[in-house]
Amino acid sequence: MEKDWKLFKKKLGGWQESYMDRLIEEYKDILNSDALSSDKYWTLRKKIYEDYKSPGVLARDVSRSNMFIILLGLLRDEAITMDDLDEFSDELKEDIEQFIKQEKTFLRKSHTSN
């Protein structure tokens, strides 16, 4: 896991920059739309507020013990894909895939029970 931690610290900043590049393109689309200026402003303000919560923008409490949770958040927000984890240990990738699979099963069950 030490190798994973070092690799994570090395890659996190680049992943965040790439994610923010995508967000900026989305912001440009909002600003360049034909909507009223006030609608553009409020739409953009809401989007920036929501995006700010993503670990792709700001990863809080970056530590070895939080690495797994941050990776899950990056995957959920599509800041990264499983392909971005190619250099990480098979154990970490398997743990992440298992967690995502269990989460999907749980969400599916909770939707069918409502």
CSV table of C-alpha atoms in Angstrom, one decimal:
chain,number,residue,atom,x,y,z
A,1,MET,CA,0.0,0.0,0.0
A,2,GLU,CA,3.0,2.4,0.4
A,3,LYS,CA,3.5,2.3,-3.4
A,4,ASP,CA,-0.2,3.2,-3.8
A,5,TRP,CA,0.0,6.1,-1.4
A,6,LYS,CA,3.1,7.5,-3.2
A,7,LEU,CA,1.4,7.1,-6.6
A,8,PHE,CA,-1.8,8.7,-5.3
A,9,LYS,CA,0.1,11.8,-4.0
A,10,LYS,CA,1.9,12.1,-7.3
A,11,LYS,CA,-1.3,11.8,-9.5
A,12,LEU,CA,-3.9,13.7,-7.4
A,13,GLY,CA,-2.9,17.2,-8.5
A,14,GLY,CA,-2.9,16.2,-12.2
A,15,TRP,CA,-6.2,14.5,-11.9
A,16,GLN,CA,-7.7,17.6,-10.3
A,17,GLU,CA,-6.2,19.9,-13.0
A,18,SER,CA,-7.7,17.7,-15.7
A,19,TYR,CA,-11.1,17.6,-14.0
A,20,MET,CA,-11.1,21.4,-13.5
A,21,ASP,CA,-10.2,21.9,-17.2
A,22,ARG,CA,-13.4,20.0,-18.0
A,23,LEU,CA,-15.4,22.0,-15.6
A,24,ILE,CA,-14.1,25.3,-17.1
A,25,GLU,CA,-15.3,24.1,-20.5
A,26,GLU,CA,-18.8,23.5,-19.0
A,27,TYR,CA,-18.7,27.0,-17.4
A,28,LYS,CA,-17.8,28.5,-20.8
A,29,ASP,CA,-20.8,26.7,-22.3
A,30,ILE,CA,-23.1,28.2,-19.7
A,31,LEU,CA,-21.6,31.7,-20.2
A,32,ASN,CA,-21.8,31.4,-24.0
A,33,SER,CA,-25.4,30.2,-24.0
A,34,ASP,CA,-28.3,32.3,-25.2
A,35,ALA,CA,-29.9,32.5,-21.8
A,36,LEU,CA,-30.5,35.7,-19.9
A,37,SER,CA,-27.4,37.1,-18.1
A,38,SER,CA,-29.2,36.6,-14.8
A,39,ASP,CA,-30.0,33.0,-15.6
A,40,LYS,CA,-26.4,32.4,-16.7
A,41,TYR,CA,-25.1,33.9,-13.4
A,42,TRP,CA,-27.4,31.8,-11.2
A,43,THR,CA,-26.8,28.6,-13.2
A,44,LEU,CA,-23.0,29.1,-13.0
A,45,ARG,CA,-23.1,30.0,-9.4
A,46,LYS,CA,-25.0,26.8,-8.5
A,47,LYS,CA,-22.7,24.7,-10.7
A,48,ILE,CA,-19.5,26.1,-9.1
A,49,TYR,CA,-21.0,25.6,-5.6
A,50,GLU,CA,-21.8,21.9,-6.4
A,51,ASP,CA,-18.5,21.3,-8.2
A,52,TYR,CA,-16.6,22.7,-5.2
A,53,LYS,CA,-17.7,19.8,-3.1
A,54,SER,CA,-16.0,17.3,-5.5
A,55,PRO,CA,-12.6,15.8,-4.6
A,56,GLY,CA,-11.8,16.6,-8.2
A,57,VAL,CA,-11.7,20.2,-7.1
A,58,LEU,CA,-10.8,20.0,-3.5
A,59,ALA,CA,-9.7,16.8,-1.7
A,60,ARG,CA,-10.0,17.4,2.0
A,61,ASP,CA,-8.0,15.6,4.6
A,62,VAL,CA,-5.6,14.0,2.1
A,63,SER,CA,-4.0,11.2,4.1
A,64,ARG,CA,-3.1,7.6,3.6
A,65,SER,CA,-6.1,6.6,5.6
A,66,ASN,CA,-8.5,8.7,3.4
A,67,MET,CA,-6.9,7.7,0.1
A,68,PHE,CA,-9.5,5.0,-0.6
A,69,ILE,CA,-12.5,7.4,0.1
A,70,ILE,CA,-11.0,10.1,-2.0
A,71,LEU,CA,-10.4,7.7,-4.9
A,72,LEU,CA,-14.1,6.6,-4.6
A,73,GLY,CA,-15.2,10.2,-4.8
A,74,LEU,CA,-13.0,10.9,-7.8
A,75,LEU,CA,-14.5,7.9,-9.6
A,76,ARG,CA,-18.1,8.8,-8.6
A,77,ASP,CA,-17.6,12.4,-9.9
A,78,GLU,CA,-16.0,11.0,-13.0
A,79,ALA,CA,-12.8,13.0,-12.3
A,80,ILE,CA,-11.0,9.7,-13.0
A,81,THR,CA,-11.8,6.3,-14.4
A,82,MET,CA,-10.6,2.8,-13.4
A,83,ASP,CA,-8.1,3.1,-16.3
A,84,ASP,CA,-6.5,6.0,-14.3
A,85,LEU,CA,-5.7,3.4,-11.6
A,86,ASP,CA,-3.8,1.1,-13.9
A,87,GLU,CA,-0.5,1.6,-12.1
A,88,PHE,CA,-2.0,1.0,-8.6
A,89,SER,CA,-1.9,-2.4,-6.9
A,90,ASP,CA,-4.3,-5.1,-8.0
A,91,GLU,CA,-5.4,-5.3,-4.3
A,92,LEU,CA,-6.5,-1.6,-4.3
A,93,LYS,CA,-8.3,-1.9,-7.6
A,94,GLU,CA,-10.1,-5.0,-6.5
A,95,ASP,CA,-11.2,-3.4,-3.3
A,96,ILE,CA,-12.5,-0.4,-5.2
A,97,GLU,CA,-14.3,-2.5,-7.7
A,98,GLN,CA,-15.8,-4.6,-4.9
A,99,PHE,CA,-17.0,-1.5,-3.0
A,100,ILE,CA,-18.6,0.0,-6.1
A,101,LYS,CA,-20.3,-3.3,-6.9
A,102,GLN,CA,-21.7,-3.5,-3.3
A,103,GLU,CA,-22.8,0.1,-3.4
A,104,LYS,CA,-24.7,-0.4,-6.7
A,105,THR,CA,-26.4,-3.5,-5.2
A,106,PHE,CA,-27.4,-1.6,-2.1
A,107,LEU,CA,-28.7,1.4,-4.1
A,108,ARG,CA,-30.6,-1.0,-6.4
A,109,LYS,CA,-32.2,-2.7,-3.4
A,110,SER,CA,-33.1,0.5,-1.7
A,111,HIS,CA,-34.8,1.8,-4.9
A,112,THR,CA,-36.9,-1.4,-5.3
A,113,SER,CA,-38.0,-1.3,-1.7
A,114,ASN,CA,-39.4,2.3,-2.0
